[in-house]
């Protein structure tokens, strides 16, 4: 129940951030909101592709996490297998490094692809010259954001694999508050994306990285002296 509530808060705050960005673009004018919606549709195509690696990473991390928790229980009960524990540590660290490289590579590739396709997007989606100007201004923002988006989606998936639901929910709520504040002070659709959307994902990434790095830390095994009950009498 706690995990479900945390994920509902996480997704709800994320949707609120996007909804407010669209609301702000609407208040700026028809051309702004039109460019915003085109950019959002274009962005979602790449976000779905970038999220694929995250799903795979989440499955692998959840499997390793269950093994880690079992090893921690074994340590408490005095059945610690040091070789197995070391192997699990190494596999979690290796998966984390691999997913970081993957997030970087696919983010850079996505940026290159958008920079090429972005040349044609304004003319393909609209004939309105004002909307085309806004879209041309937005394309560099979408290009520069791809590595950030890739890292965020991948690291959040790894964090979900470690059952860090509460931390992710808390981080998403704070990120949304910051994003709404940044979006509120934006005066163009380009600023909405370069400030509001960037702050939303930067905050999410920061929280996810904390969760993932914590997953790579193991509690210090208790010594026999610490485990033995005190027999001293007053």
C-alpha positions as YAML, in Angstrom:
chain: A
units: angstrom
residues:
- id: 1
  name: UNK
  ca: [0.00, 0.00, 0.00]
- id: 2
  name: UNK
  ca: [2.82, 2.40, 0.89]
- id: 3
  name: UNK
  ca: [4.60, 1.72, -2.41]
- id: 4
  name: UNK
  ca: [1.38, 2.24, -4.38]
- id: 5
  name: UNK
  ca: [0.70, 5.54, -2.62]
- id: 6
  name: UNK
  ca: [4.26, 6.71, -3.22]
- id: 7
  name: UNK
  ca: [4.08, 5.89, -6.94]
- id: 8
  name: UNK
  ca: [0.69, 7.62, -7.23]
- id: 9
  name: UNK
  ca: [2.20, 10.74, -5.66]
- id: 10
  name: UNK
  ca: [5.21, 10.47, -7.97]
- id: 11
  name: UNK
  ca: [3.17, 10.17, -11.15]
- id: 12
  name: UNK
  ca: [0.57, 12.66, -9.99]
- id: 13
  name: UNK
  ca: [3.17, 15.35, -9.32]
- id: 14
  name: UNK
  ca: [4.78, 14.67, -12.71]
- id: 15
  name: UNK
  ca: [1.45, 15.05, -14.51]
- id: 16
  name: UNK
  ca: [0.79, 18.23, -12.57]
- id: 17
  name: UNK
  ca: [4.09, 19.67, -13.76]
- id: 18
  name: UNK
  ca: [3.27, 18.93, -17.39]
- id: 19
  name: UNK
  ca: [-0.29, 20.22, -17.01]
- id: 20
  name: UNK
  ca: [0.92, 23.50, -15.55]
- id: 21
  name: UNK
  ca: [3.44, 23.91, -18.37]
- id: 22
  name: UNK
  ca: [0.64, 23.47, -20.92]
- id: 23
  name: UNK
  ca: [-1.56, 25.87, -18.96]
- id: 24
  name: UNK
  ca: [1.16, 28.50, -18.96]
- id: 25
  name: UNK
  ca: [1.75, 28.08, -22.70]
- id: 26
  name: UNK
  ca: [-1.99, 28.49, -23.28]
- id: 27
  name: UNK
  ca: [-2.03, 31.77, -21.36]
- id: 28
  name: UNK
  ca: [0.92, 33.03, -23.41]
- id: 29
  name: UNK
  ca: [-1.12, 32.74, -26.59]
- id: 30
  name: UNK
  ca: [-2.29, 30.36, -29.36]
- id: 31
  name: UNK
  ca: [1.06, 30.28, -31.15]
- id: 32
  name: UNK
  ca: [2.90, 29.41, -27.95]
- id: 33
  name: UNK
  ca: [0.59, 26.57, -26.97]
- id: 34
  name: UNK
  ca: [0.56, 25.22, -30.54]
- id: 35
  name: UNK
  ca: [4.36, 25.06, -30.57]
- id: 36
  name: UNK
  ca: [4.31, 23.54, -27.09]
- id: 37
  name: UNK
  ca: [1.96, 20.74, -28.14]
- id: 38
  name: UNK
  ca: [3.98, 19.93, -31.26]
- id: 39
  name: UNK
  ca: [7.20, 19.86, -29.24]
- id: 40
  name: UNK
  ca: [5.56, 17.68, -26.58]
- id: 41
  name: UNK
  ca: [4.35, 15.16, -29.16]
- id: 42
  name: UNK
  ca: [7.78, 15.07, -30.75]
- id: 43
  name: UNK
  ca: [9.44, 14.77, -27.32]
- id: 44
  name: UNK
  ca: [7.19, 11.89, -26.22]
- id: 45
  name: UNK
  ca: [8.26, 9.74, -29.18]
- id: 46
  name: UNK
  ca: [11.89, 9.94, -28.06]
- id: 47
  name: UNK
  ca: [11.04, 9.64, -24.36]
- id: 48
  name: UNK
  ca: [9.27, 6.32, -24.98]
- id: 49
  name: UNK
  ca: [12.32, 5.06, -26.83]
- id: 50
  name: UNK
  ca: [14.71, 6.24, -24.11]
- id: 51
  name: UNK
  ca: [12.60, 4.60, -21.42]
- id: 52
  name: UNK
  ca: [13.10, 1.14, -22.96]
- id: 53
  name: UNK
  ca: [16.57, 0.77, -21.48]
- id: 54
  name: UNK
  ca: [15.21, 1.87, -18.13]
- id: 55
  name: UNK
  ca: [12.61, -0.89, -18.10]
- id: 56
  name: UNK
  ca: [15.29, -3.50, -18.74]
- id: 57
  name: UNK
  ca: [17.48, -2.00, -16.02]
- id: 58
  name: UNK
  ca: [14.60, -2.01, -13.55]
- id: 59
  name: UNK
  ca: [13.98, -5.73, -14.05]
- id: 60
  name: UNK
  ca: [17.67, -6.59, -13.64]
- id: 61
  name: UNK
  ca: [18.10, -4.36, -10.59]
- id: 62
  name: UNK
  ca: [15.00, -5.74, -8.86]
- id: 63
  name: UNK
  ca: [16.39, -9.27, -9.24]
- id: 64
  name: UNK
  ca: [19.75, -8.26, -7.78]
- id: 65
  name: UNK
  ca: [18.04, -6.27, -5.04]
- id: 66
  name: UNK
  ca: [16.08, -9.30, -3.84]
- id: 67
  name: UNK
  ca: [19.34, -11.27, -3.65]
- id: 68
  name: UNK
  ca: [21.00, -8.44, -1.75]
- id: 69
  name: UNK
  ca: [18.19, -8.27, 0.82]
- id: 70
  name: UNK
  ca: [18.48, -12.03, 1.32]
- id: 71
  name: UNK
  ca: [22.23, -11.68, 1.90]
- id: 72
  name: UNK
  ca: [21.60, -8.95, 4.44]
- id: 73
  name: UNK
  ca: [19.21, -11.23, 6.29]
- id: 74
  name: UNK
  ca: [21.83, -13.98, 6.19]
- id: 75
  name: UNK
  ca: [24.37, -11.60, 7.71]
- id: 76
  name: UNK
  ca: [22.02, -10.85, 10.58]
- id: 77
  name: UNK
  ca: [21.40, -14.55, 11.17]
- id: 78
  name: UNK
  ca: [25.09, -15.43, 10.99]
- id: 79
  name: UNK
  ca: [24.90, -17.32, 7.67]
- id: 80
  name: UNK
  ca: [26.92, -14.83, 5.67]
- id: 81
  name: UNK
  ca: [28.55, -16.15, 2.48]
- id: 82
  name: UNK
  ca: [31.29, -13.59, 1.81]
- id: 83
  name: UNK
  ca: [31.96, -14.77, -1.75]
- id: 84
  name: UNK
  ca: [28.29, -14.55, -2.69]
- id: 85
  name: UNK
  ca: [27.95, -11.17, -1.02]
- id: 86
  name: UNK
  ca: [30.95, -9.84, -2.93]
- id: 87
  name: UNK
  ca: [29.49, -11.20, -6.17]
- id: 88
  name: UNK
  ca: [26.17, -9.43, -5.61]
- id: 89
  name: UNK
  ca: [27.97, -6.17, -4.78]
- id: 90
  name: UNK
  ca: [29.99, -6.43, -7.97]
- id: 91
  name: UNK
  ca: [26.94, -7.19, -10.11]
- id: 92
  name: UNK
  ca: [24.96, -4.25, -8.73]
- id: 93
  name: UNK
  ca: [27.90, -1.90, -9.31]
- id: 94
  name: UNK
  ca: [28.46, -3.32, -12.80]
- id: 95
  name: UNK
  ca: [24.78, -2.91, -13.73]
- id: 96
  name: UNK
  ca: [24.77, 0.67, -12.47]
- id: 97
  name: UNK
  ca: [27.85, 1.60, -14.52]
- id: 98
  name: UNK
  ca: [26.49, -0.15, -17.61]
- id: 99
  name: UNK
  ca: [23.14, 1.66, -17.40]
- id: 100
  name: UNK
  ca: [24.93, 5.00, -16.94]
- id: 101
  name: UNK
  ca: [26.89, 4.39, -20.13]
- id: 102
  name: UNK
  ca: [23.73, 3.30, -21.92]
- id: 103
  name: UNK
  ca: [21.86, 6.41, -20.76]
- id: 104
  name: UNK
  ca: [24.65, 8.63, -22.04]
- id: 105
  name: UNK
  ca: [24.98, 6.91, -25.41]
- id: 106
  name: UNK
  ca: [21.28, 6.84, -26.20]
- id: 107
  name: UNK
  ca: [20.88, 10.42, -24.98]
- id: 108
  name: UNK
  ca: [23.61, 11.65, -27.31]
- id: 109
  name: UNK
  ca: [22.21, 9.61, -30.21]
- id: 110
  name: UNK
  ca: [18.75, 11.04, -29.58]
- id: 111
  name: UNK
  ca: [20.17, 14.57, -29.54]
- id: 112
  name: UNK
  ca: [21.86, 14.05, -32.89]
- id: 113
  name: UNK
  ca: [18.70, 12.60, -34.39]
- id: 114
  name: UNK
  ca: [16.51, 15.46, -33.14]
- id: 115
  name: UNK
  ca: [19.00, 18.04, -34.39]
- id: 116
  name: UNK
  ca: [18.61, 16.53, -37.87]
- id: 117
  name: UNK
  ca: [14.85, 16.01, -37.80]
- id: 118
  name: UNK
  ca: [14.34, 19.39, -36.17]
- id: 119
  name: UNK
  ca: [15.26, 21.08, -39.42]
- id: 120
  name: UNK
  ca: [12.07, 19.73, -40.98]
- id: 121
  name: UNK
  ca: [9.67, 19.68, -38.01]
- id: 122
  name: UNK
  ca: [8.47, 23.32, -38.18]
- id: 123
  name: UNK
  ca: [7.56, 23.13, -41.87]
- id: 124
  name: UNK
  ca: [5.99, 19.66, -41.64]
- id: 125
  name: UNK
  ca: [3.68, 20.43, -38.70]
- id: 126
  name: UNK
  ca: [2.44, 23.93, -39.56]
- id: 127
  name: UNK
  ca: [2.28, 26.67, -42.16]
- id: 128
  name: UNK
  ca: [1.85, 29.43, -39.58]
- id: 129
  name: UNK
  ca: [5.05, 31.54, -39.60]
- id: 130
  name: UNK
  ca: [4.73, 32.51, -35.92]
- id: 131
  name: UNK
  ca: [4.40, 28.91, -34.76]
- id: 132
  name: UNK
  ca: [7.34, 27.96, -36.96]
- id: 133
  name: UNK
  ca: [9.49, 30.58, -35.24]
- id: 134
  name: UNK
  ca: [8.57, 29.21, -31.82]
- id: 135
  name: UNK
  ca: [9.30, 25.65, -32.95]
- id: 136
  name: UNK
  ca: [12.69, 26.64, -34.33]
- id: 137
  name: UNK
  ca: [13.47, 28.26, -30.98]
- id: 138
  name: UNK
  ca: [12.37, 25.09, -29.17]
- id: 139
  name: UNK
  ca: [14.42, 22.60, -31.16]
- id: 140
  name: UNK
  ca: [17.78, 23.45, -29.49]
- id: 141
  name: UNK
  ca: [16.14, 22.97, -26.09]
- id: 142
  name: UNK
  ca: [14.89, 19.52, -27.08]
- id: 143
  name: UNK
  ca: [18.33, 18.60, -28.41]
- id: 144
  name: UNK
  ca: [20.16, 19.65, -25.25]
- id: 145
  name: UNK
  ca: [17.64, 17.94, -22.95]
- id: 146
  name: UNK
  ca: [17.95, 14.44, -24.36]
- id: 147
  name: UNK
  ca: [20.87, 13.26, -22.24]
- id: 148
  name: UNK
  ca: [19.19, 14.68, -19.13]
- id: 149
  name: UNK
  ca: [15.93, 12.93, -20.00]
- id: 150
  name: UNK
  ca: [17.73, 9.67, -20.76]
- id: 151
  name: UNK
  ca: [19.64, 9.71, -17.47]
- id: 152
  name: UNK
  ca: [16.50, 10.59, -15.52]
- id: 153
  name: UNK
  ca: [14.39, 7.79, -16.96]
- id: 154
  name: UNK
  ca: [17.13, 5.17, -16.63]
- id: 155
  name: UNK
  ca: [18.20, 6.15, -13.09]
- id: 156
  name: UNK
  ca: [14.60, 6.34, -11.89]
- id: 157
  name: UNK
  ca: [14.00, 2.84, -13.23]
- id: 158
  name: UNK
  ca: [17.04, 1.55, -11.33]
- id: 159
  name: UNK
  ca: [15.79, 3.33, -8.20]
- id: 160
  name: UNK
  ca: [12.40, 1.65, -8.58]
- id: 161
  name: UNK
  ca: [14.25, -1.67, -8.78]
- id: 162
  name: UNK
  ca: [15.69, -0.91, -5.32]
- id: 163
  name: UNK
  ca: [12.20, -0.18, -3.91]
- id: 164
  name: UNK
  ca: [13.05, 3.49, -3.29]
- id: 165
  name: UNK
  ca: [9.43, 4.51, -3.83]
- id: 166
  name: UNK
  ca: [9.17, 7.00, -0.99]
- id: 167
  name: UNK
  ca: [12.36, 8.84, -1.96]
- id: 168
  name: UNK
  ca: [11.28, 9.08, -5.59]
- id: 169
  name: UNK
  ca: [7.85, 10.41, -4.61]
- id: 170
  name: UNK
  ca: [9.38, 13.04, -2.33]
- id: 171
  name: UNK
  ca: [11.88, 14.09, -4.99]
- id: 172
  name: UNK
  ca: [9.22, 14.32, -7.68]
- id: 173
  name: UNK
  ca: [7.00, 16.51, -5.51]
- id: 174
  name: UNK
  ca: [9.86, 18.93, -4.79]
- id: 175
  name: UNK
  ca: [10.87, 18.91, -8.47]
- id: 176
  name: UNK
  ca: [7.32, 19.73, -9.52]
- id: 177
  name: UNK
  ca: [7.12, 22.63, -7.07]
- id: 178
  name: UNK
  ca: [10.38, 24.03, -8.47]
- id: 179
  name: UNK
  ca: [9.23, 23.43, -12.04]
- id: 180
  name: UNK
  ca: [5.91, 25.21, -11.46]
- id: 181
  name: UNK
  ca: [7.74, 28.18, -9.96]
- id: 182
  name: UNK
  ca: [10.16, 28.37, -12.89]
- id: 183
  name: UNK
  ca: [7.35, 27.96, -15.41]
- id: 184
  name: UNK
  ca: [5.30, 30.66, -13.72]
- id: 185
  name: UNK
  ca: [8.06, 33.18, -14.40]
- id: 186
  name: UNK
  ca: [8.54, 32.14, -18.04]
- id: 187
  name: UNK
  ca: [7.61, 34.63, -20.74]
- id: 188
  name: UNK
  ca: [7.80, 32.33, -23.78]
- id: 189
  name: UNK
  ca: [7.30, 28.70, -24.65]
- id: 190
  name: UNK
  ca: [11.06, 28.35, -25.09]
- id: 191
  name: UNK
  ca: [11.59, 29.46, -21.49]
- id: 192
  name: UNK
  ca: [8.95, 26.98, -20.31]
- id: 193
  name: UNK
  ca: [11.04, 24.18, -21.78]
- id: 194
  name: UNK
  ca: [14.49, 25.53, -20.95]
- id: 195
  name: UNK
  ca: [13.56, 26.39, -17.34]
- id: 196
  name: UNK
  ca: [10.40, 24.63, -16.17]
- id: 197
  name: UNK
  ca: [10.85, 21.28, -17.91]
- id: 198
  name: UNK
  ca: [14.61, 21.17, -17.27]
- id: 199
  name: UNK
  ca: [14.15, 21.84, -13.54]
- id: 200
  name: UNK
  ca: [11.46, 19.13, -13.39]
- id: 201
  name: UNK
  ca: [13.80, 16.47, -14.77]
- id: 202
  name: UNK
  ca: [16.96, 17.75, -13.07]
- id: 203
  name: UNK
  ca: [15.27, 17.37, -9.69]
- id: 204
  name: UNK
  ca: [14.03, 13.90, -10.55]
- id: 205
  name: UNK
  ca: [17.51, 12.87, -11.69]
- id: 206
  name: UNK
  ca: [19.13, 14.18, -8.50]
- id: 207
  name: UNK
  ca: [16.75, 12.14, -6.35]
- id: 208
  name: UNK
  ca: [17.17, 9.01, -8.46]
- id: 209
  name: UNK
  ca: [20.96, 9.25, -8.29]
- id: 210
  name: UNK
  ca: [20.84, 9.42, -4.49]
- id: 211
  name: UNK
  ca: [18.70, 6.27, -4.42]
- id: 212
  name: UNK
  ca: [20.97, 4.41, -6.85]
- id: 213
  name: UNK
  ca: [24.18, 5.38, -5.05]
- id: 214
  name: UNK
  ca: [22.64, 4.28, -1.75]
- id: 215
  name: UNK
  ca: [21.88, 0.93, -3.37]
- id: 216
  name: UNK
  ca: [25.59, 0.54, -4.09]
- id: 217
  name: UNK
  ca: [26.45, 1.00, -0.41]
- id: 218
  name: UNK
  ca: [26.22, -2.00, 1.90]
- id: 219
  name: UNK
  ca: [25.77, -1.86, 5.64]
- id: 220
  name: UNK
  ca: [28.91, -2.69, 7.63]
- id: 221
  name: UNK
  ca: [28.77, -6.28, 8.84]
- id: 222
  name: UNK
  ca: [28.39, -6.53, 12.58]
- id: 223
  name: UNK
  ca: [31.35, -7.94, 14.45]
- id: 224
  name: UNK
  ca: [31.02, -10.89, 16.80]
- id: 225
  name: UNK
  ca: [31.58, -8.55, 19.74]
- id: 226
  name: UNK
  ca: [28.64, -6.41, 18.61]
- id: 227
  name: UNK
  ca: [26.43, -9.43, 18.05]
- id: 228
  name: UNK
  ca: [27.22, -11.06, 21.40]
- id: 229
  name: UNK
  ca: [24.84, -10.00, 24.20]
- id: 230
  name: UNK
  ca: [26.41, -8.20, 27.09]
- id: 231
  name: UNK
  ca: [26.87, -10.40, 30.14]
- id: 232
  name: UNK
  ca: [28.09, -7.65, 32.43]
- id: 233
  name: UNK
  ca: [26.23, -7.30, 35.69]
- id: 234
  name: UNK
  ca: [25.81, -4.15, 37.70]
...
